[in-house]
């Protein structure tokens, strides 16, 4: 066992070696959110400019930011280890159940319980619950020292289910189930091809780039040099891409968010409950199944994250850009980003409570430093 004094010194040493960007990440993220909101509020025409060119319904600057954000993390994945993840049935089944059975049901229940008098916002939140995350969750998982290979597999699995099940689940939770319960119904007009295009662009491109970088890099210079020389050079770009994406995302919706603070507060309540329930449930399930810290962390973050870009695009296409459904989707990242950043630190604090974790503290902290390089 490691003594408390040794643990404190080890943490201080690791913190001292991290870059300024890593040490003050929550500050930079909050600053990026504030900057985006201010730009959107002070420059009302900025949203139209940023949305002038789109990639599969998503603003081109956001698309670029997402691709830059995801590539370095996917270039770090050791693709020759993916079979260790695909063979873990406990992890795969748990992820499917949490993401595609529990998640949408939890959001449906919270939306109806907490927003019974606001049907537009309620519908928007239900759409958010159906859109499972395939982008930012990779960053949260990496920051929390989760299993990179497991994250890549679970995100790919979510992408396949998203193409097949999103429209069907939208019909069920907006029309069929409310009818059974005697509640108000709604409808959703979305094409599986639209979702497939989003998956191809925002997961397929960076995944292919990361895979080719790994294969070609190891073939030309070897794994050791690839991981010690190339990865530290591209690593910071994941956080640069994240911060850029946050600024643009909030600039696009800054005026709408800041002009309706009470509505934003009402929408935030079920979102906060949702993130806490899904992350906590995923964490407890992983711990109960004995998945270990890294895969438990990956399971928890993939369960809690949502694809707000898809949810916003679907809400705008179906109900209009000024609709309450679209605003509910816009509020999503306003709540998710700071909450999941906080959960990264909660996760890192909890890792000592996993079996054999304390005896591996030094190697894990070294691994964390490498991840942030």
Short mmCIF file of C-alpha atoms in Angstrom, two decimals:
data_model
loop_
_atom_site.label_atom_id
_atom_site.label_comp_id
_atom_site.label_asym_id
_atom_site.label_seq_id
_atom_site.Cartn_x
_atom_site.Cartn_y
_atom_site.Cartn_z
CA UNK A 1 0.00 0.00 0.00
CA UNK A 2 1.15 3.55 -0.71
CA UNK A 3 1.35 5.89 2.29
CA UNK A 4 -0.74 9.12 2.26
CA UNK A 5 2.43 11.24 2.28
CA UNK A 6 3.83 9.38 -0.74
CA UNK A 7 0.51 9.74 -2.57
CA UNK A 8 0.39 13.50 -1.97
CA UNK A 9 3.99 13.93 -3.15
CA UNK A 10 3.28 11.79 -6.22
CA UNK A 11 0.22 13.85 -7.15
CA UNK A 12 2.17 17.09 -6.68
CA UNK A 13 4.98 15.80 -8.88
CA UNK A 14 2.60 14.79 -11.67
CA UNK A 15 0.71 18.10 -11.45
CA UNK A 16 3.98 20.01 -11.67
CA UNK A 17 4.93 18.18 -14.88
CA UNK A 18 1.58 18.77 -16.62
CA UNK A 19 1.30 21.64 -19.06
CA UNK A 20 -0.49 24.87 -18.20
CA UNK A 21 -3.30 23.85 -20.54
CA UNK A 22 -3.86 20.59 -18.64
CA UNK A 23 -3.55 21.98 -15.12
CA UNK A 24 -6.11 24.72 -15.71
CA UNK A 25 -8.41 22.87 -18.09
CA UNK A 26 -11.66 23.70 -16.21
CA UNK A 27 -10.69 27.39 -16.31
CA UNK A 28 -10.06 27.30 -20.06
CA UNK A 29 -13.34 25.46 -20.70
CA UNK A 30 -15.37 27.93 -18.65
CA UNK A 31 -13.56 30.79 -20.38
CA UNK A 32 -14.34 29.26 -23.79
CA UNK A 33 -18.03 28.97 -22.85
CA UNK A 34 -18.13 32.57 -21.61
CA UNK A 35 -16.30 33.81 -24.71
CA UNK A 36 -18.71 31.99 -27.02
CA UNK A 37 -21.79 33.29 -25.18
CA UNK A 38 -20.42 36.84 -25.23
CA UNK A 39 -19.65 36.68 -28.95
CA UNK A 40 -23.11 35.32 -29.72
CA UNK A 41 -24.76 38.02 -27.62
CA UNK A 42 -22.67 40.97 -28.80
CA UNK A 43 -22.57 39.98 -32.48
CA UNK A 44 -26.11 38.84 -33.44
CA UNK A 45 -25.12 38.30 -37.07
CA UNK A 46 -22.28 35.95 -36.13
CA UNK A 47 -24.56 32.91 -35.99
CA UNK A 48 -25.62 33.36 -39.60
CA UNK A 49 -22.01 33.74 -40.71
CA UNK A 50 -20.85 30.64 -38.85
CA UNK A 51 -23.78 28.60 -40.17
CA UNK A 52 -23.39 29.75 -43.78
CA UNK A 53 -21.41 26.64 -44.70
CA UNK A 54 -22.44 23.32 -43.16
CA UNK A 55 -21.23 19.73 -43.15
CA UNK A 56 -24.13 17.30 -42.84
CA UNK A 57 -26.25 19.93 -41.11
CA UNK A 58 -23.47 21.04 -38.73
CA UNK A 59 -21.66 24.38 -38.98
CA UNK A 60 -18.34 23.98 -40.80
CA UNK A 61 -16.26 25.54 -37.95
CA UNK A 62 -17.83 23.10 -35.46
CA UNK A 63 -17.19 20.22 -37.84
CA UNK A 64 -13.53 21.23 -38.14
CA UNK A 65 -13.23 21.58 -34.37
CA UNK A 66 -14.73 18.13 -33.77
CA UNK A 67 -12.39 16.49 -36.27
CA UNK A 68 -9.32 18.21 -34.81
CA UNK A 69 -10.49 17.27 -31.31
CA UNK A 70 -10.98 13.58 -32.05
CA UNK A 71 -7.99 12.79 -34.27
CA UNK A 72 -5.18 12.93 -31.65
CA UNK A 73 -7.09 10.69 -29.24
CA UNK A 74 -7.89 8.13 -31.94
CA UNK A 75 -4.26 8.21 -33.11
CA UNK A 76 -3.30 7.07 -29.58
CA UNK A 77 -5.51 3.96 -29.73
CA UNK A 78 -3.60 0.68 -30.07
CA UNK A 79 -5.80 -0.94 -32.69
CA UNK A 80 -4.11 -4.30 -32.31
CA UNK A 81 -5.67 -4.49 -28.84
CA UNK A 82 -9.29 -3.98 -29.89
CA UNK A 83 -9.94 -7.73 -29.72
CA UNK A 84 -9.51 -7.55 -25.95
CA UNK A 85 -12.48 -5.16 -25.89
CA UNK A 86 -14.73 -6.92 -28.42
CA UNK A 87 -14.28 -10.10 -26.41
CA UNK A 88 -15.50 -8.43 -23.20
CA UNK A 89 -19.20 -9.26 -23.34
CA UNK A 90 -19.90 -7.74 -19.94
CA UNK A 91 -18.70 -4.36 -21.16
CA UNK A 92 -20.43 -4.49 -24.54
CA UNK A 93 -23.79 -5.70 -23.22
CA UNK A 94 -23.70 -3.21 -20.34
CA UNK A 95 -23.00 -0.36 -22.75
CA UNK A 96 -25.83 -1.29 -25.10
CA UNK A 97 -28.29 -1.61 -22.22
CA UNK A 98 -27.27 1.70 -20.63
CA UNK A 99 -27.19 3.67 -23.88
CA UNK A 100 -30.16 2.29 -25.76
CA UNK A 101 -32.56 1.00 -23.09
CA UNK A 102 -31.86 2.90 -19.87
CA UNK A 103 -30.71 6.29 -21.22
CA UNK A 104 -33.71 7.14 -23.42
CA UNK A 105 -36.12 5.84 -20.75
CA UNK A 106 -34.48 7.93 -18.01
CA UNK A 107 -34.63 11.09 -20.13
CA UNK A 108 -38.26 10.40 -21.06
CA UNK A 109 -39.20 10.02 -17.38
CA UNK A 110 -37.27 13.11 -16.26
CA UNK A 111 -38.66 15.25 -19.08
CA UNK A 112 -42.26 14.36 -18.23
CA UNK A 113 -41.76 14.62 -14.45
CA UNK A 114 -39.93 17.94 -14.45
CA UNK A 115 -41.36 19.67 -17.55
CA UNK A 116 -45.03 18.56 -17.64
CA UNK A 117 -46.18 22.08 -18.62
CA UNK A 118 -43.54 22.71 -21.31
CA UNK A 119 -44.15 20.29 -24.20
CA UNK A 120 -41.65 21.83 -26.62
CA UNK A 121 -38.75 21.68 -24.17
CA UNK A 122 -39.86 18.22 -23.07
CA UNK A 123 -39.76 16.93 -26.63
CA UNK A 124 -36.35 18.51 -27.18
CA UNK A 125 -34.92 16.74 -24.14
CA UNK A 126 -36.34 13.39 -25.24
CA UNK A 127 -34.56 13.86 -28.58
CA UNK A 128 -31.33 14.63 -26.67
CA UNK A 129 -31.75 11.38 -24.74
CA UNK A 130 -31.91 9.42 -27.99
CA UNK A 131 -28.70 10.90 -29.43
CA UNK A 132 -25.80 8.98 -27.91
CA UNK A 133 -22.39 10.65 -27.90
CA UNK A 134 -19.83 9.74 -30.58
CA UNK A 135 -17.42 12.69 -30.24
CA UNK A 136 -16.73 14.58 -27.01
CA UNK A 137 -17.02 11.44 -24.89
CA UNK A 138 -13.66 10.35 -26.32
CA UNK A 139 -12.07 13.46 -24.78
CA UNK A 140 -13.74 13.04 -21.36
CA UNK A 141 -12.70 9.39 -21.28
CA UNK A 142 -9.11 10.24 -22.14
CA UNK A 143 -8.90 13.00 -19.53
CA UNK A 144 -10.21 10.58 -16.89
CA UNK A 145 -7.63 7.92 -17.91
CA UNK A 146 -10.28 5.54 -19.20
CA UNK A 147 -9.62 2.71 -21.62
CA UNK A 148 -8.95 4.26 -25.06
CA UNK A 149 -9.50 1.03 -26.97
CA UNK A 150 -12.77 0.39 -25.14
CA UNK A 151 -13.92 3.96 -25.86
CA UNK A 152 -13.23 3.51 -29.59
CA UNK A 153 -15.21 0.26 -29.69
CA UNK A 154 -18.16 1.58 -27.64
CA UNK A 155 -18.38 4.77 -29.70
CA UNK A 156 -18.39 2.71 -32.91
CA UNK A 157 -21.10 0.46 -31.41
CA UNK A 158 -23.19 3.51 -30.47
CA UNK A 159 -22.78 4.84 -34.00
CA UNK A 160 -24.20 1.65 -35.53
CA UNK A 161 -27.15 1.64 -33.13
CA UNK A 162 -27.70 5.34 -33.79
CA UNK A 163 -28.15 4.75 -37.50
CA UNK A 164 -30.50 1.82 -36.97
CA UNK A 165 -32.44 2.79 -33.84
CA UNK A 166 -32.64 6.60 -33.57
CA UNK A 167 -35.71 7.12 -35.75
CA UNK A 168 -37.49 4.05 -34.33
CA UNK A 169 -36.87 5.10 -30.73
CA UNK A 170 -37.96 8.65 -31.57
CA UNK A 171 -41.28 7.30 -32.85
CA UNK A 172 -41.67 5.10 -29.76
CA UNK A 173 -40.87 7.72 -27.09
CA UNK A 174 -42.64 10.64 -28.77
CA UNK A 175 -45.73 8.89 -30.09
CA UNK A 176 -46.28 5.28 -29.01
CA UNK A 177 -45.36 5.33 -25.31
CA UNK A 178 -47.12 8.65 -24.56
CA UNK A 179 -50.22 7.20 -26.24
CA UNK A 180 -50.10 4.13 -24.02
CA UNK A 181 -49.77 6.36 -20.94
CA UNK A 182 -52.48 8.80 -22.01
CA UNK A 183 -49.99 11.65 -22.50
CA UNK A 184 -49.55 14.17 -25.29
CA UNK A 185 -47.97 12.86 -28.49
CA UNK A 186 -45.45 14.33 -30.88
CA UNK A 187 -43.64 13.17 -34.01
CA UNK A 188 -40.11 13.12 -35.40
CA UNK A 189 -39.09 13.42 -39.02
CA UNK A 190 -35.55 12.12 -39.43
CA UNK A 191 -33.87 9.99 -42.07
CA UNK A 192 -31.50 7.14 -41.18
CA UNK A 193 -29.33 8.38 -44.06
CA UNK A 194 -28.95 11.76 -42.34
CA UNK A 195 -27.72 10.02 -39.19
CA UNK A 196 -25.45 7.71 -41.19
CA UNK A 197 -23.88 10.74 -42.88
CA UNK A 198 -23.22 12.37 -39.50
CA UNK A 199 -21.59 9.19 -38.20
CA UNK A 200 -19.47 8.83 -41.34
CA UNK A 201 -18.15 12.38 -41.11
CA UNK A 202 -17.67 12.86 -37.38
CA UNK A 203 -16.49 9.37 -36.47
CA UNK A 204 -15.40 7.75 -39.72
CA UNK A 205 -12.95 10.45 -40.84
CA UNK A 206 -10.99 10.87 -37.56
CA UNK A 207 -11.12 7.12 -36.91
CA UNK A 208 -9.62 6.36 -40.32
CA UNK A 209 -7.01 9.10 -39.87
CA UNK A 210 -6.08 7.81 -36.43
CA UNK A 211 -5.86 4.22 -37.62
CA UNK A 212 -3.67 5.11 -40.60
CA UNK A 213 -1.43 7.28 -38.44
CA UNK A 214 -0.91 4.43 -36.02
CA UNK A 215 -0.28 1.79 -38.67
CA UNK A 216 1.96 3.88 -40.92
CA UNK A 217 3.76 5.52 -37.99
CA UNK A 218 4.60 2.21 -36.32
CA UNK A 219 5.66 0.72 -39.63
CA UNK A 220 8.05 3.59 -40.41
CA UNK A 221 9.55 4.45 -36.99
CA UNK A 222 8.35 1.72 -34.60
CA UNK A 223 5.84 1.81 -31.75
CA UNK A 224 8.18 3.23 -29.12
CA UNK A 225 9.27 6.23 -31.20
CA UNK A 226 5.71 6.79 -32.48
CA UNK A 227 4.35 6.98 -28.93
CA UNK A 228 7.25 8.94 -27.45
CA UNK A 229 7.82 11.41 -30.29
CA UNK A 230 4.76 11.77 -32.54
CA UNK A 231 1.91 11.46 -30.03
CA UNK A 232 3.19 14.16 -27.64
CA UNK A 233 3.33 16.57 -30.59
CA UNK A 234 -0.29 16.07 -31.64
CA UNK A 235 -1.73 15.44 -28.15
CA UNK A 236 -2.45 19.09 -27.21
CA UNK A 237 -4.47 19.57 -30.40
CA UNK A 238 -7.27 17.48 -28.90
CA UNK A 239 -7.81 20.13 -26.22
CA UNK A 240 -7.27 22.98 -28.69
CA UNK A 241 -10.02 21.45 -30.84
CA UNK A 242 -12.27 21.02 -27.80
CA UNK A 243 -11.89 24.66 -26.74
CA UNK A 244 -12.40 25.92 -30.30
CA UNK A 245 -15.53 23.78 -30.67
CA UNK A 246 -16.95 25.09 -27.38
CA UNK A 247 -16.38 28.72 -28.40
CA UNK A 248 -18.08 28.26 -31.78
CA UNK A 249 -20.92 26.13 -30.38
CA UNK A 250 -21.82 28.72 -27.75
CA UNK A 251 -21.31 31.63 -30.15
CA UNK A 252 -23.88 30.07 -32.48
CA UNK A 253 -26.50 29.92 -29.71
CA UNK A 254 -25.30 32.69 -27.38
CA UNK A 255 -28.13 35.11 -28.05
CA UNK A 256 -30.81 32.45 -27.61
CA UNK A 257 -29.34 31.17 -24.33
CA UNK A 258 -28.71 34.56 -22.71
CA UNK A 259 -32.08 36.01 -23.72
CA UNK A 260 -34.12 33.24 -22.02
CA UNK A 261 -32.41 32.54 -18.67
CA UNK A 262 -35.49 31.22 -16.85
CA UNK A 263 -36.23 28.73 -19.62
CA UNK A 264 -32.60 27.66 -19.61
CA UNK A 265 -32.82 27.06 -15.84
CA UNK A 266 -35.94 24.88 -16.24
CA UNK A 267 -34.28 22.81 -18.97
CA UNK A 268 -31.08 22.49 -16.92
CA UNK A 269 -32.77 20.68 -14.00
CA UNK A 270 -33.65 17.41 -15.81
CA UNK A 271 -30.31 17.51 -17.64
CA UNK A 272 -28.39 17.71 -14.36
CA UNK A 273 -30.41 14.80 -12.96
CA UNK A 274 -29.85 12.81 -16.15
CA UNK A 275 -26.06 13.21 -16.18
CA UNK A 276 -25.82 12.30 -12.49
CA UNK A 277 -28.02 9.21 -12.86
CA UNK A 278 -26.41 7.92 -16.04
CA UNK A 279 -22.80 8.50 -15.00
CA UNK A 280 -23.40 7.21 -11.49
CA UNK A 281 -25.34 4.21 -12.76
CA UNK A 282 -22.65 3.35 -15.29
CA UNK A 283 -19.94 3.69 -12.67
CA UNK A 284 -21.76 1.48 -10.14
CA UNK A 285 -22.55 -1.12 -12.80
CA UNK A 286 -18.93 -1.28 -13.99
CA UNK A 287 -17.69 -1.55 -10.43
CA UNK A 288 -20.25 -4.26 -9.66
CA UNK A 289 -19.22 -6.26 -12.73
CA UNK A 290 -15.55 -5.99 -11.78
CA UNK A 291 -14.54 -4.21 -14.99
CA UNK A 292 -11.66 -2.35 -13.37
CA UNK A 293 -11.11 1.39 -13.22
CA UNK A 294 -10.34 2.11 -16.87
CA UNK A 295 -13.30 0.26 -18.41
CA UNK A 296 -15.68 1.33 -15.64
CA UNK A 297 -14.74 4.93 -16.41
CA UNK A 298 -15.29 4.38 -20.13
CA UNK A 299 -18.66 2.76 -19.48
CA UNK A 300 -19.77 5.65 -17.25
CA UNK A 301 -18.79 8.43 -19.65
CA UNK A 302 -20.22 6.74 -22.76
CA UNK A 303 -23.49 6.27 -20.86
CA UNK A 304 -23.66 9.92 -19.74
CA UNK A 305 -22.57 11.66 -22.96
CA UNK A 306 -24.95 12.79 -25.70
CA UNK A 307 -24.60 13.81 -29.33
CA UNK A 308 -25.96 17.34 -29.08
CA UNK A 309 -24.92 18.20 -32.63
CA UNK A 310 -27.28 15.50 -33.93
CA UNK A 311 -30.04 16.42 -31.46
CA UNK A 312 -29.90 20.10 -32.41
CA UNK A 313 -29.83 19.33 -36.14
CA UNK A 314 -32.86 17.02 -35.87
CA UNK A 315 -34.80 19.49 -33.70
CA UNK A 316 -34.13 22.37 -36.09
CA UNK A 317 -35.01 20.30 -39.17
CA UNK A 318 -38.27 19.06 -37.61
CA UNK A 319 -39.49 21.99 -35.50
CA UNK A 320 -37.54 25.07 -36.70
CA UNK A 321 -34.48 27.01 -35.56
CA UNK A 322 -36.41 29.19 -33.07
CA UNK A 323 -38.42 26.32 -31.57
CA UNK A 324 -38.38 25.26 -27.94
CA UNK A 325 -37.20 21.84 -29.04
CA UNK A 326 -34.09 23.41 -30.59
CA UNK A 327 -33.43 25.50 -27.47
CA UNK A 328 -33.54 22.35 -25.32
CA UNK A 329 -30.85 20.84 -27.52
CA UNK A 330 -28.78 24.02 -27.33
CA UNK A 331 -28.89 24.07 -23.52
CA UNK A 332 -27.54 20.52 -23.49
CA UNK A 333 -23.83 21.33 -24.01
CA UNK A 334 -24.16 24.35 -21.70
CA UNK A 335 -24.85 21.86 -18.90
CA UNK A 336 -22.95 18.82 -20.14
CA UNK A 337 -19.54 20.42 -20.64
CA UNK A 338 -18.95 21.71 -17.08
CA UNK A 339 -20.71 18.72 -15.49
CA UNK A 340 -18.63 16.11 -17.32
CA UNK A 341 -15.43 18.07 -16.70
CA UNK A 342 -16.30 17.89 -13.02
CA UNK A 343 -17.00 14.17 -13.30
CA UNK A 344 -13.54 13.68 -14.83
CA UNK A 345 -12.06 14.86 -11.53
CA UNK A 346 -14.54 12.80 -9.51
CA UNK A 347 -13.54 9.74 -11.49
CA UNK A 348 -9.83 10.36 -10.95
CA UNK A 349 -10.45 10.76 -7.22
CA UNK A 350 -12.39 7.48 -7.06
CA UNK A 351 -9.80 5.33 -8.82
CA UNK A 352 -7.95 4.63 -5.56
CA UNK A 353 -10.97 2.69 -4.34
CA UNK A 354 -10.65 0.05 -7.04
CA UNK A 355 -8.96 -3.26 -6.17
CA UNK A 356 -5.19 -3.22 -6.77
CA UNK A 357 -5.39 0.45 -7.72
CA UNK A 358 -3.28 1.81 -4.90
CA UNK A 359 -0.40 -0.53 -5.63
CA UNK A 360 -0.38 0.68 -9.24
CA UNK A 361 -0.59 4.39 -8.44
CA UNK A 362 2.79 5.37 -9.78
CA UNK A 363 2.36 3.64 -13.13
CA UNK A 364 -1.15 5.05 -13.58
CA UNK A 365 -0.07 8.59 -12.82
CA UNK A 366 2.75 8.20 -15.32
CA UNK A 367 0.14 6.94 -17.79
CA UNK A 368 -2.04 9.96 -17.06
CA UNK A 369 0.87 12.29 -17.74
CA UNK A 370 1.47 10.54 -21.07
CA UNK A 371 -2.21 10.91 -21.99
CA UNK A 372 -2.08 14.63 -21.39
CA UNK A 373 1.20 15.04 -23.27
#
